[in-house]
PDB file of C-alpha atoms in Angstrom:
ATOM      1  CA  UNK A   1      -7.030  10.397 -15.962  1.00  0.00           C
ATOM      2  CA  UNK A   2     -10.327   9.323 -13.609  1.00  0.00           C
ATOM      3  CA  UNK A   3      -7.706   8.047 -10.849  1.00  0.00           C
ATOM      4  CA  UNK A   4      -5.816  11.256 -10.955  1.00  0.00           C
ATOM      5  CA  UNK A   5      -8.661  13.419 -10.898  1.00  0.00           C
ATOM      6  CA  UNK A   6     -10.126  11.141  -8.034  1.00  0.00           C
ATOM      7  CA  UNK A   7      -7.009  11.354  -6.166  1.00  0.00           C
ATOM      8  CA  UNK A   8      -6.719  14.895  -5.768  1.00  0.00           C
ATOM      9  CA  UNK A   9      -9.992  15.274  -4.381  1.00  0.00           C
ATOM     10  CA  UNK A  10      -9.030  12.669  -2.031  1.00  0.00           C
ATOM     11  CA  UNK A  11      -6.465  15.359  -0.880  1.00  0.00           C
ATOM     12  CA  UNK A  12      -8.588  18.040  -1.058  1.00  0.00           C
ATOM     13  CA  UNK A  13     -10.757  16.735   1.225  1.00  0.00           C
ATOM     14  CA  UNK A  14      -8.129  15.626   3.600  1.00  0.00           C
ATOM     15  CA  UNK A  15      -6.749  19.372   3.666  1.00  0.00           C
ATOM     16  CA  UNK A  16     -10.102  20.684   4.056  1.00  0.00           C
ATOM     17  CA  UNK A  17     -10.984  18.596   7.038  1.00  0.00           C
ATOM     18  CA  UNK A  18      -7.487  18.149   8.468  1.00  0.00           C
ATOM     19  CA  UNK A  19      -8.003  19.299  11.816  1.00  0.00           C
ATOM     20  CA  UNK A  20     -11.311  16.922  11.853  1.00  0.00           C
ATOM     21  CA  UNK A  21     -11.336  13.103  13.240  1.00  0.00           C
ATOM     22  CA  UNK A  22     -11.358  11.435   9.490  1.00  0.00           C
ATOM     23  CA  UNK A  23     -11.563   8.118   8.547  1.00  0.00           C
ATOM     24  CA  UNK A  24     -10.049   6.548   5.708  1.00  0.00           C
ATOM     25  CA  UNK A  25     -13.434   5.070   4.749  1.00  0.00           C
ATOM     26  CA  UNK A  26     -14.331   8.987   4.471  1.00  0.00           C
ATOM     27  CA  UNK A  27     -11.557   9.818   2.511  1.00  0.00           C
ATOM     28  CA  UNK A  28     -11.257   6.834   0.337  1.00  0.00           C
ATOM     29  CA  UNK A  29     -15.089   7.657  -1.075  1.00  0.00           C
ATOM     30  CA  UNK A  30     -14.049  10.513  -2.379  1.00  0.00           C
ATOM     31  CA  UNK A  31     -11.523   8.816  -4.474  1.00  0.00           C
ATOM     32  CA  UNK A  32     -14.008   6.167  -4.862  1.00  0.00           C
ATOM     33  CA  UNK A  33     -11.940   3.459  -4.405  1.00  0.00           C
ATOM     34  CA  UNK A  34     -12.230   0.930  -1.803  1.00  0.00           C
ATOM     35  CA  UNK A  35     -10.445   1.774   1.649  1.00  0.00           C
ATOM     36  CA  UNK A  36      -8.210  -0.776   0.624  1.00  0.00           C
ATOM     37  CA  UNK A  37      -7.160   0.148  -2.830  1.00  0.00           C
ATOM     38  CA  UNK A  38      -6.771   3.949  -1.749  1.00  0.00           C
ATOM     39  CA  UNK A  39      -4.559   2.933   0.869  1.00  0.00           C
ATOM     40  CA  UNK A  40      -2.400   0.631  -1.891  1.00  0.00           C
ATOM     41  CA  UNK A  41      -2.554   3.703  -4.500  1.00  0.00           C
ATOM     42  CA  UNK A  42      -1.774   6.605  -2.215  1.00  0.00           C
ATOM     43  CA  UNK A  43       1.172   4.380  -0.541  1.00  0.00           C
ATOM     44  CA  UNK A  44       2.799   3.579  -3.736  1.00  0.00           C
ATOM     45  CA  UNK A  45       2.556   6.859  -5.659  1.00  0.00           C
ATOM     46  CA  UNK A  46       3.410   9.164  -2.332  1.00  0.00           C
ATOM     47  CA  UNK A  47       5.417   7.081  -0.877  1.00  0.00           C
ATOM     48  CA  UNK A  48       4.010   7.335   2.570  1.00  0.00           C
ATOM     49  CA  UNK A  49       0.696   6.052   4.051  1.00  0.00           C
ATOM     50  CA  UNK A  50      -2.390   8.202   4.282  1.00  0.00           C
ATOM     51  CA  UNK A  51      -2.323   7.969   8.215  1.00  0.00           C
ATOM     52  CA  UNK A  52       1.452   9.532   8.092  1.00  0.00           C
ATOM     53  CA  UNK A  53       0.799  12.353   5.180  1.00  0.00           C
ATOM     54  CA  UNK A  54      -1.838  13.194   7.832  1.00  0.00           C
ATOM     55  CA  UNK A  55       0.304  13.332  10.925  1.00  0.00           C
ATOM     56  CA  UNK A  56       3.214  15.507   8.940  1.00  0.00           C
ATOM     57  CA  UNK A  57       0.612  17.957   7.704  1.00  0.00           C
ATOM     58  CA  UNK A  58      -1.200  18.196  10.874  1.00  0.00           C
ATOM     59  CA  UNK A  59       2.032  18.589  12.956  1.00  0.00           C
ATOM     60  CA  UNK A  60       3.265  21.261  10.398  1.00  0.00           C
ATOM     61  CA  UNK A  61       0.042  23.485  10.961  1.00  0.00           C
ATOM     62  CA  UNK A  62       0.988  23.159  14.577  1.00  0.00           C
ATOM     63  CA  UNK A  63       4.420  24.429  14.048  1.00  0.00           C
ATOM     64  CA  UNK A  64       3.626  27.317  12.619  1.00  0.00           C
ATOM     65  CA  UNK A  65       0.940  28.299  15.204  1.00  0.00           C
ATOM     66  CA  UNK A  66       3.548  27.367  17.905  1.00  0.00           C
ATOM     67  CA  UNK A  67       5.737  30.179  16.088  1.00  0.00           C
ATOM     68  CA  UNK A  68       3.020  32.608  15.602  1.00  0.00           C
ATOM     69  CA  UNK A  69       0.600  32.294  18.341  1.00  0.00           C
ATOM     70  CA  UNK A  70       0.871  32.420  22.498  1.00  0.00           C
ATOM     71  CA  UNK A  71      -1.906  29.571  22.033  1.00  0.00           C
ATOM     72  CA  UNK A  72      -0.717  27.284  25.040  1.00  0.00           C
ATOM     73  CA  UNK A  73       0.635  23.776  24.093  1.00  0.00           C
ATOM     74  CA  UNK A  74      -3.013  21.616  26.107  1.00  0.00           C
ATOM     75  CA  UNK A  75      -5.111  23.225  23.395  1.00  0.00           C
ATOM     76  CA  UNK A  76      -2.863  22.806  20.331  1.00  0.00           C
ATOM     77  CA  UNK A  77      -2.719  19.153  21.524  1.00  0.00           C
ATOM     78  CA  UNK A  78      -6.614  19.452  21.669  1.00  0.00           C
ATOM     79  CA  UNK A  79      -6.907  21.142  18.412  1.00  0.00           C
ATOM     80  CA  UNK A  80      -4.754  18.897  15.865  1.00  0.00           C
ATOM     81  CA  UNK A  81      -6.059  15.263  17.614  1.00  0.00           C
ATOM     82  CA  UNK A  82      -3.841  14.775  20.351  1.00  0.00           C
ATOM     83  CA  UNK A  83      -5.629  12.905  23.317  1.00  0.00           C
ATOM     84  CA  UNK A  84      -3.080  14.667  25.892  1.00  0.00           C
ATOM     85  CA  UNK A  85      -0.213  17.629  25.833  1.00  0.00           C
ATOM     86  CA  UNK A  86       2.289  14.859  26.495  1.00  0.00           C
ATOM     87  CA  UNK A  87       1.596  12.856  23.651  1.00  0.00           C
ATOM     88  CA  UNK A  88       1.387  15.910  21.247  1.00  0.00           C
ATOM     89  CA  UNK A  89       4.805  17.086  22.638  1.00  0.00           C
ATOM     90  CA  UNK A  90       6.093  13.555  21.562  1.00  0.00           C
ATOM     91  CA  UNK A  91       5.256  13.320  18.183  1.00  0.00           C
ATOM     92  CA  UNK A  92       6.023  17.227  17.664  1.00  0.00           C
ATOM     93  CA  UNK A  93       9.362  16.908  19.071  1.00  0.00           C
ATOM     94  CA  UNK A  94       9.958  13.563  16.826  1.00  0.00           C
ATOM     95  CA  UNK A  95       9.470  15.715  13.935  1.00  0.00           C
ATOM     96  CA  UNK A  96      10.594  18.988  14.185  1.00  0.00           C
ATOM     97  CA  UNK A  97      13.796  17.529  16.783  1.00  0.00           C
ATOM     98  CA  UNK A  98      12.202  20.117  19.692  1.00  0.00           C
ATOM     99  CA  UNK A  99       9.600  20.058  21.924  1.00  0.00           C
ATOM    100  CA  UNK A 100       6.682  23.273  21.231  1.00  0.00           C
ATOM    101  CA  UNK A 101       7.771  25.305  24.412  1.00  0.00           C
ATOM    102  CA  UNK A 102      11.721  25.360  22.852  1.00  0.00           C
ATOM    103  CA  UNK A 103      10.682  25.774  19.339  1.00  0.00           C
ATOM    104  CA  UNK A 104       8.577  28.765  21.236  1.00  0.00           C
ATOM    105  CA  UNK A 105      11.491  29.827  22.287  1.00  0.00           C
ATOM    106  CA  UNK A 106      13.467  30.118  18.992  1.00  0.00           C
ATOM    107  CA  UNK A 107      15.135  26.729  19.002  1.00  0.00           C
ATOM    108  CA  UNK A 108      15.445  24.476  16.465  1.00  0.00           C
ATOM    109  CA  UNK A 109      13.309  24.799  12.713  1.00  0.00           C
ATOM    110  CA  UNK A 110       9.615  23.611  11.832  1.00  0.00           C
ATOM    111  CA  UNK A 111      10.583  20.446   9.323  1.00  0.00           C
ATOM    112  CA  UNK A 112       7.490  21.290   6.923  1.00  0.00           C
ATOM    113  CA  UNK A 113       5.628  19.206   5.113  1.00  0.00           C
ATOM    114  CA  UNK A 114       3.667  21.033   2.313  1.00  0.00           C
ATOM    115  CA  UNK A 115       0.508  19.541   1.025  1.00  0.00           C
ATOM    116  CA  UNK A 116       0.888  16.901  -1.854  1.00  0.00           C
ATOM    117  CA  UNK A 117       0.348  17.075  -5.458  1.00  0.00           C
ATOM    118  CA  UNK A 118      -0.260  13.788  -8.055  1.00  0.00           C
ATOM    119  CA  UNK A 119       2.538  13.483 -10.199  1.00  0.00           C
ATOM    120  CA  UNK A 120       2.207  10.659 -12.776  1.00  0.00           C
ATOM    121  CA  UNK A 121       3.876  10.268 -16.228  1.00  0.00           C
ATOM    122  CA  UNK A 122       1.954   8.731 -18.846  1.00  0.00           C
ATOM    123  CA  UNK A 123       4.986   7.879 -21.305  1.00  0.00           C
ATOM    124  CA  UNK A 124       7.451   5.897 -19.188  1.00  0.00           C
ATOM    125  CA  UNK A 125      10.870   5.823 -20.766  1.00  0.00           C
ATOM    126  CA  UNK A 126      10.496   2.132 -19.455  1.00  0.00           C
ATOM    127  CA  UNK A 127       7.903  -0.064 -21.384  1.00  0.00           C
ATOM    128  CA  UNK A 128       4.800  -2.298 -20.056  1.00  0.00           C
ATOM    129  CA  UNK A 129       4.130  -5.943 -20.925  1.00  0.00           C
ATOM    130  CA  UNK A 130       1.160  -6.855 -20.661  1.00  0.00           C
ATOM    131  CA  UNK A 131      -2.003  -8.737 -21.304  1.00  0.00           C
ATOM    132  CA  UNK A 132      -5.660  -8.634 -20.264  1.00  0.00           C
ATOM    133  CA  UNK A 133      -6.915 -12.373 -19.908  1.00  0.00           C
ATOM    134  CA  UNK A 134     -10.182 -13.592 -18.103  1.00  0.00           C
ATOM    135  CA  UNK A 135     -10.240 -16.273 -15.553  1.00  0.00           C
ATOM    136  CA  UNK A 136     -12.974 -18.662 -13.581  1.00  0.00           C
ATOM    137  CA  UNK A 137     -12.858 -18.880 -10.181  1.00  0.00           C
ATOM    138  CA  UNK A 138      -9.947 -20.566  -8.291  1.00  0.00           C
ATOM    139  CA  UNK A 139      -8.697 -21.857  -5.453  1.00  0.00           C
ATOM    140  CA  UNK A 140      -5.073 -21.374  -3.685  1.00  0.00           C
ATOM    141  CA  UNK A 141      -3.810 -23.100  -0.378  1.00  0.00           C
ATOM    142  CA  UNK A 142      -0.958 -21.709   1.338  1.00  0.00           C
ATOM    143  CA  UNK A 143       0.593 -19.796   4.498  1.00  0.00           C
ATOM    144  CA  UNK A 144      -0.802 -16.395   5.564  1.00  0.00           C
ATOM    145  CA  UNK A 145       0.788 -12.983   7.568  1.00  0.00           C
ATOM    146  CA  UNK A 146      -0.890  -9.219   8.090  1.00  0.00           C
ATOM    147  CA  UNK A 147       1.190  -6.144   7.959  1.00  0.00           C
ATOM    148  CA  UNK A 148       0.560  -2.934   8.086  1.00  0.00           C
ATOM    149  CA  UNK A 149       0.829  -0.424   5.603  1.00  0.00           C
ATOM    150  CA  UNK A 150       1.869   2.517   7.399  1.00  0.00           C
ATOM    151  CA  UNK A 151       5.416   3.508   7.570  1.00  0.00           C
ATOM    152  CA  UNK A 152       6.366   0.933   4.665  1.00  0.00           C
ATOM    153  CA  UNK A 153       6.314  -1.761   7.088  1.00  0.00           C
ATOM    154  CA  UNK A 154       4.242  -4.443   4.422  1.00  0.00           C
ATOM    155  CA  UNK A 155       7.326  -3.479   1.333  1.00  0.00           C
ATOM    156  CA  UNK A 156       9.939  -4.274   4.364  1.00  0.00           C
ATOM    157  CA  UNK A 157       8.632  -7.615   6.624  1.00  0.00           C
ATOM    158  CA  UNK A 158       7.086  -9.183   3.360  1.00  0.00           C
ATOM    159  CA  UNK A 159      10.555  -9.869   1.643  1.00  0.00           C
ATOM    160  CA  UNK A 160      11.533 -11.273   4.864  1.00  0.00           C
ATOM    161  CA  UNK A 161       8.554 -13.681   4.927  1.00  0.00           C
ATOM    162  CA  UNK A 162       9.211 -15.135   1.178  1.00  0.00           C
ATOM    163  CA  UNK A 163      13.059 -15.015   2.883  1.00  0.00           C
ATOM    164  CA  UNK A 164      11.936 -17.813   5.612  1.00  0.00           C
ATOM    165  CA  UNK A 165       9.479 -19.839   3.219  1.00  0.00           C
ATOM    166  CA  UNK A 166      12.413 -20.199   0.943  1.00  0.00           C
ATOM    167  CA  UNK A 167      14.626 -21.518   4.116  1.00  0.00           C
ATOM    168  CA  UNK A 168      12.097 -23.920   5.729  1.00  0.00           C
ATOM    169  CA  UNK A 169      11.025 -25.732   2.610  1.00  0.00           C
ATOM    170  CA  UNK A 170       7.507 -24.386   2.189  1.00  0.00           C
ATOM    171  CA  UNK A 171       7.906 -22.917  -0.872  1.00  0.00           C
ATOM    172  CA  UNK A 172       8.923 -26.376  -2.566  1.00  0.00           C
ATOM    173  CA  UNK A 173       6.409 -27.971  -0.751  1.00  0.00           C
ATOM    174  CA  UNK A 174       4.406 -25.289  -2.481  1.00  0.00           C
ATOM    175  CA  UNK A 175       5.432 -25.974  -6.093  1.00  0.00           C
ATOM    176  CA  UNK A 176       4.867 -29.736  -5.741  1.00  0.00           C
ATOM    177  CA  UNK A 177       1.578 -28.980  -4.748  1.00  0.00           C
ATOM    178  CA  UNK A 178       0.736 -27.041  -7.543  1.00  0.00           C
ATOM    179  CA  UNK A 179      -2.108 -27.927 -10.300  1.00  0.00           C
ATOM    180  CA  UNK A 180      -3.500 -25.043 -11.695  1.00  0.00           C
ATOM    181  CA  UNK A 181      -3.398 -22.876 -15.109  1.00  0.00           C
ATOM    182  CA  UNK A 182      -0.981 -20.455 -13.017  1.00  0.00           C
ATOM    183  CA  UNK A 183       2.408 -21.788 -12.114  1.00  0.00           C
ATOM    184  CA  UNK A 184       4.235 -21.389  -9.635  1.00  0.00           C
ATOM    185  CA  UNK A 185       4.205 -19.694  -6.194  1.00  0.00           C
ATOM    186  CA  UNK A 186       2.320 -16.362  -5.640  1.00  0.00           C
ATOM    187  CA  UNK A 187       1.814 -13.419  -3.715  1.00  0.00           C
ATOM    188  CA  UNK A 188      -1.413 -12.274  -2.647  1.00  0.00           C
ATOM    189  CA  UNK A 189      -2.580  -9.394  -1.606  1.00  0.00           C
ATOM    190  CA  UNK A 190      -5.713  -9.056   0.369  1.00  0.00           C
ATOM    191  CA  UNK A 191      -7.757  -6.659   2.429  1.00  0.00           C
ATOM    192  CA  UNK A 192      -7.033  -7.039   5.832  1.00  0.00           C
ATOM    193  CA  UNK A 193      -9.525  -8.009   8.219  1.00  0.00           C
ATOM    194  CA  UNK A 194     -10.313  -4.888   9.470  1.00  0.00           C
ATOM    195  CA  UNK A 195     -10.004  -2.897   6.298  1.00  0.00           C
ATOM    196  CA  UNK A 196     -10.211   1.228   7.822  1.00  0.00           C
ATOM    197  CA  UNK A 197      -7.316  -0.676   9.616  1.00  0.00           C
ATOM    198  CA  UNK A 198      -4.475   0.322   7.866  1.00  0.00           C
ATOM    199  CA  UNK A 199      -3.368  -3.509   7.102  1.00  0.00           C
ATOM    200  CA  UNK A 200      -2.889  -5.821   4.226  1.00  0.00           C
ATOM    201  CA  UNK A 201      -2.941  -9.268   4.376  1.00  0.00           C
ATOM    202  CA  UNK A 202      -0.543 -11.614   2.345  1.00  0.00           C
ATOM    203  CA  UNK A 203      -0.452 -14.925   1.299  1.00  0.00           C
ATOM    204  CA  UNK A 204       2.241 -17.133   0.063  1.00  0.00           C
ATOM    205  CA  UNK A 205       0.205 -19.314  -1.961  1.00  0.00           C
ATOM    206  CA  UNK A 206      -0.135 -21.854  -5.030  1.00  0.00           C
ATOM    207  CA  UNK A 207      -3.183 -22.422  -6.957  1.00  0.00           C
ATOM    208  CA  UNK A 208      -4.647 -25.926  -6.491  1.00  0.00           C
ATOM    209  CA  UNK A 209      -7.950 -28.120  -7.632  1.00  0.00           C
ATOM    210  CA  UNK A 210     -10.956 -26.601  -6.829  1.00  0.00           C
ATOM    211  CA  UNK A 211     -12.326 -28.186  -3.370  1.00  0.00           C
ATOM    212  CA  UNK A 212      -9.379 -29.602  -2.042  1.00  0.00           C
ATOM    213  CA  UNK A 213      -8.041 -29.386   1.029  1.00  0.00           C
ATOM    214  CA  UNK A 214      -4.208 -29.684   2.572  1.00  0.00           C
ATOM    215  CA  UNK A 215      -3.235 -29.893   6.153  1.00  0.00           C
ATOM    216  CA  UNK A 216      -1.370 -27.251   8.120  1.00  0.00           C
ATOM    217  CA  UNK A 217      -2.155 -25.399   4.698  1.00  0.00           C
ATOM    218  CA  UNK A 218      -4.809 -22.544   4.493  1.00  0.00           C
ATOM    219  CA  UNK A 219      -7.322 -22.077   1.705  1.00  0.00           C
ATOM    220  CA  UNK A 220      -8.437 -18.565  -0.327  1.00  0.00           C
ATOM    221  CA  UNK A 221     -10.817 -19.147  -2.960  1.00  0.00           C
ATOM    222  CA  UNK A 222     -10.671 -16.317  -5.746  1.00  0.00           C
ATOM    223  CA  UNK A 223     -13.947 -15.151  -7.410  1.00  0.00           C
ATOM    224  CA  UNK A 224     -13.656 -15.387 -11.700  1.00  0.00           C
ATOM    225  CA  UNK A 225     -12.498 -12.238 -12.861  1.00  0.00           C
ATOM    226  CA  UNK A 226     -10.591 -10.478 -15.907  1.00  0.00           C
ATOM    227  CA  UNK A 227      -7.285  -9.932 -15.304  1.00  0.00           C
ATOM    228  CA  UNK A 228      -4.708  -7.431 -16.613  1.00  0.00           C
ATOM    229  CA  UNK A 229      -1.242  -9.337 -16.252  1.00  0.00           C
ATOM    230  CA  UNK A 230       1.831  -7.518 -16.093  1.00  0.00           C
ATOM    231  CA  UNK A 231       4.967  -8.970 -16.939  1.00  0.00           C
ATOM    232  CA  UNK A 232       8.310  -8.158 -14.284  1.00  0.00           C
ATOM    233  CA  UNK A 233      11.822  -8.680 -14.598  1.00  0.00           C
ATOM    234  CA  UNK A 234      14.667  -8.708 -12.361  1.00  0.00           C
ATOM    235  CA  UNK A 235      15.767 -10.247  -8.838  1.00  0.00           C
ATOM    236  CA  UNK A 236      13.403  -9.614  -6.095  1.00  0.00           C
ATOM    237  CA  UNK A 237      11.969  -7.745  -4.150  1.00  0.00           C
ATOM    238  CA  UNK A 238      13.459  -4.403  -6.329  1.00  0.00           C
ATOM    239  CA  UNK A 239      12.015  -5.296  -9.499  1.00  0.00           C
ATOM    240  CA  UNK A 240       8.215  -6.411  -7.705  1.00  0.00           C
ATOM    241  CA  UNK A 241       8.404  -2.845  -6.012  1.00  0.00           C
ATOM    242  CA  UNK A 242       9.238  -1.061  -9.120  1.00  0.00           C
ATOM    243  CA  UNK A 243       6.471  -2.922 -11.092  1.00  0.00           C
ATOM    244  CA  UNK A 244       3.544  -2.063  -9.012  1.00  0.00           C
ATOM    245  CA  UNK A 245       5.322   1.527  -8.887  1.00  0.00           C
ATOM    246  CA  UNK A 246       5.103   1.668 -12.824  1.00  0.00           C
ATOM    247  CA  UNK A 247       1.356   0.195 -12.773  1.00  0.00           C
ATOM    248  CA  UNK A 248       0.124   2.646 -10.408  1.00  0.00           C
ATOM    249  CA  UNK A 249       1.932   5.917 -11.451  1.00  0.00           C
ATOM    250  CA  UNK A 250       1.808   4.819 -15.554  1.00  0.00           C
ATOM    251  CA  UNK A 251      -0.959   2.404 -16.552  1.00  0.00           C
ATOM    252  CA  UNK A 252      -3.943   3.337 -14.224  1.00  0.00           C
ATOM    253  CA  UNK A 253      -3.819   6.474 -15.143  1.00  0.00           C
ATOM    254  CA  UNK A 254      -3.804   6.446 -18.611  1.00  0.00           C
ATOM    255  CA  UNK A 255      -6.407   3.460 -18.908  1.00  0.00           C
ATOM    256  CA  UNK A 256     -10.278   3.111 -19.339  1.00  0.00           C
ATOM    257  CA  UNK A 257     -10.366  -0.180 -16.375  1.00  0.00           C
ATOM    258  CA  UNK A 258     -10.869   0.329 -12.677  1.00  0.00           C
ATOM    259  CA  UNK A 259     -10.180  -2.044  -9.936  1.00  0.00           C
ATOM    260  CA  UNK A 260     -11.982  -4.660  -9.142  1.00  0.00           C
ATOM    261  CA  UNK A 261     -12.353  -5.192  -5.651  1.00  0.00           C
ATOM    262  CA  UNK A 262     -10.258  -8.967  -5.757  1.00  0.00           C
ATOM    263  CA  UNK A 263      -7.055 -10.189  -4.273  1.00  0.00           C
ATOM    264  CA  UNK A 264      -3.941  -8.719  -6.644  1.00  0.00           C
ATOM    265  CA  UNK A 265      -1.203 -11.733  -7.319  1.00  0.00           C
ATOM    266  CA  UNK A 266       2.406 -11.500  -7.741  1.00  0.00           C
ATOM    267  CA  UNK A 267       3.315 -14.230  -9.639  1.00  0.00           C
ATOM    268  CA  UNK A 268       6.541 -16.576  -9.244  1.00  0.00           C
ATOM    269  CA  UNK A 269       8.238 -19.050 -11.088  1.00  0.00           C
ATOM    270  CA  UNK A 270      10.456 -21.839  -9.271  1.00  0.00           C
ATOM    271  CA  UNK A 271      13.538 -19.607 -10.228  1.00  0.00           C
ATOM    272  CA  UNK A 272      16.546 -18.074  -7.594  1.00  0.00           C
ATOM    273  CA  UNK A 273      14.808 -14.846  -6.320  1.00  0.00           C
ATOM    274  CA  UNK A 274      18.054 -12.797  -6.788  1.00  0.00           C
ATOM    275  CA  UNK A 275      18.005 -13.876 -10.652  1.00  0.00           C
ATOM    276  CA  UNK A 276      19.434 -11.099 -12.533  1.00  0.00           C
ATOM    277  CA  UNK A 277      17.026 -12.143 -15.404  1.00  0.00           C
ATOM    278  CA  UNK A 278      14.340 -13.587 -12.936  1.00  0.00           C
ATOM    279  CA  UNK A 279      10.983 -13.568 -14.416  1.00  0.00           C
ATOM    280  CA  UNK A 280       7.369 -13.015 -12.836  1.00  0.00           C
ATOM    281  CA  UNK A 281       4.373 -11.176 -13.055  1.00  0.00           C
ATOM    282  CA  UNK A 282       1.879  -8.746 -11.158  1.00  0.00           C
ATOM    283  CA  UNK A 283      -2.007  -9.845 -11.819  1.00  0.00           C
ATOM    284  CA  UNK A 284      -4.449  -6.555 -11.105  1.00  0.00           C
ATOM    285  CA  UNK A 285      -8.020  -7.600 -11.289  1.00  0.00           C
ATOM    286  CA  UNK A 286      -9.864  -5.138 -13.484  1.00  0.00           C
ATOM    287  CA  UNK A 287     -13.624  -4.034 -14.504  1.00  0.00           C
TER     288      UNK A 287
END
């Protein structure tokens, strides 16, 4: 229960400093996770990015002082991190539908957002596959986008990306190209390159010889690591979502291993994504 326990003081300390200018480099070492892997674990168990929880909870201590005080509107803005009264007024008004001086007014209702609690279950109805293997260091070559991970926007472009690799050819140019102990094409997930930025970066990739080079291809060499491999099954993307879902919320919790601070692989075979019976597998690096 470590990443439970680390979680929630991870929110404790957000709700204690809410109305202060934090980073999620401060809030992630409280978790003691990387910024990266906080970001990835709070996303998929809440639902919602860090920098949006904070926005909703912010905004709905607002509200409420809107209702309750004759504060004026510049120093609210001032208060809960709002470089102008304008740009407060905008994001208030895009999520309680009115602007502070109606809702001052008795117009429209303060859509609240109460603080968040970790819910995980540690006996899924739905059973895990999986093994823990080690592995030397590799190599992969392949084609590379960043997304961010606020508002969901990496779990909807990313689907789109495998979408156009599929159409243009270079995921068969991918699996010919392949030569390594993992088949396939993969997925991988990486820090961004500014990681307090909110972004992940992902590769569509295929492990290759070590020291080789392709052109028009990149090249991400992956440190040796052990590896706890997850089997998935299903048509994509649902049953890739619901898999790191299950990891996160299930098997972190209730396990001894911690994250290693690697690349994490999604695994595919040369199968049609939409495969009722598709089969493919989520690699978390683990210490």
């Amino acid at each position: 229960m470590a990443l439970v326990d680390s979680l929630q003081k991870a929110l404790e300390y957000m709700e204690d400093k809410m109305l202060e200018d934090i980073t999620i480099e401060d809030i992630s070492q409280h978790a003691h996770l990387s910024p990266f892997h906080f970001q990835r674990t709070f996303t998929i168990l809440m639902d919602i990015s860090v920098a949006e929880y904070l926005r909703r909870r912010r905004l709905t201590l607002a509200a409420k002082e809107v209702c309750s005080s004759d504060i004026k509107v510049i120093v609210l803005a001032f208060k809960y991190g709002y470089d102008t009264p304008e740009s407060f007024s905008k994001s208030f008004k895009r999520q309680h539908h009115v602007n502070p001086s109606e809702m001052r007014k008795g117009l429209g209702k303060i859509q609240s957002y109460h603080r968040l609690t970790i819910q995980v279950s540690l006996k899924g109805e739905k059973p895990m596959k999986y093994k823990v293997i080690e592995k030397e260091a590799f190599q992969v070559v392949g084609i590379k986008r960043e997304y961010s991970l606020i508002d969901n926007e990496n779990l909807i472009e990313i689907p789109k990306f495998w979408q156009e690799v599929h159409q243009d050819g270079t995921h068969d140019s991918l699996i010919q190209l392949n030569k390594g102990t993992i088949q396939g094409v993969m997925g991988v997930c990486v820090d961004g390159s500014d990681k307090y930025s909110n972004r992940i970066e992902y590769w569509i990739a295929t492990e290759v010889e070590v020291d080789t080079s392709y052109t028009n291809l990149l090249s991400l060499s992956i440190p040796a690591s052990k590896w706890a491999v997850f089997e998935v099954h299903g048509p994509m993307p649902n049953a890739m979502q619901e898999g790191w879902k299950q990891i996160y919320s299930e098997w972190l919790p209730s396990n001894k291993y911690e994250f290693a601070d690697l690349p994490e692989l999604e695994v595919y075979l040369n199968e049609v994504p939409n495969n009722e019976v598709l089969y493919s597998e989520i690699w978390i690096p683990i210490k």
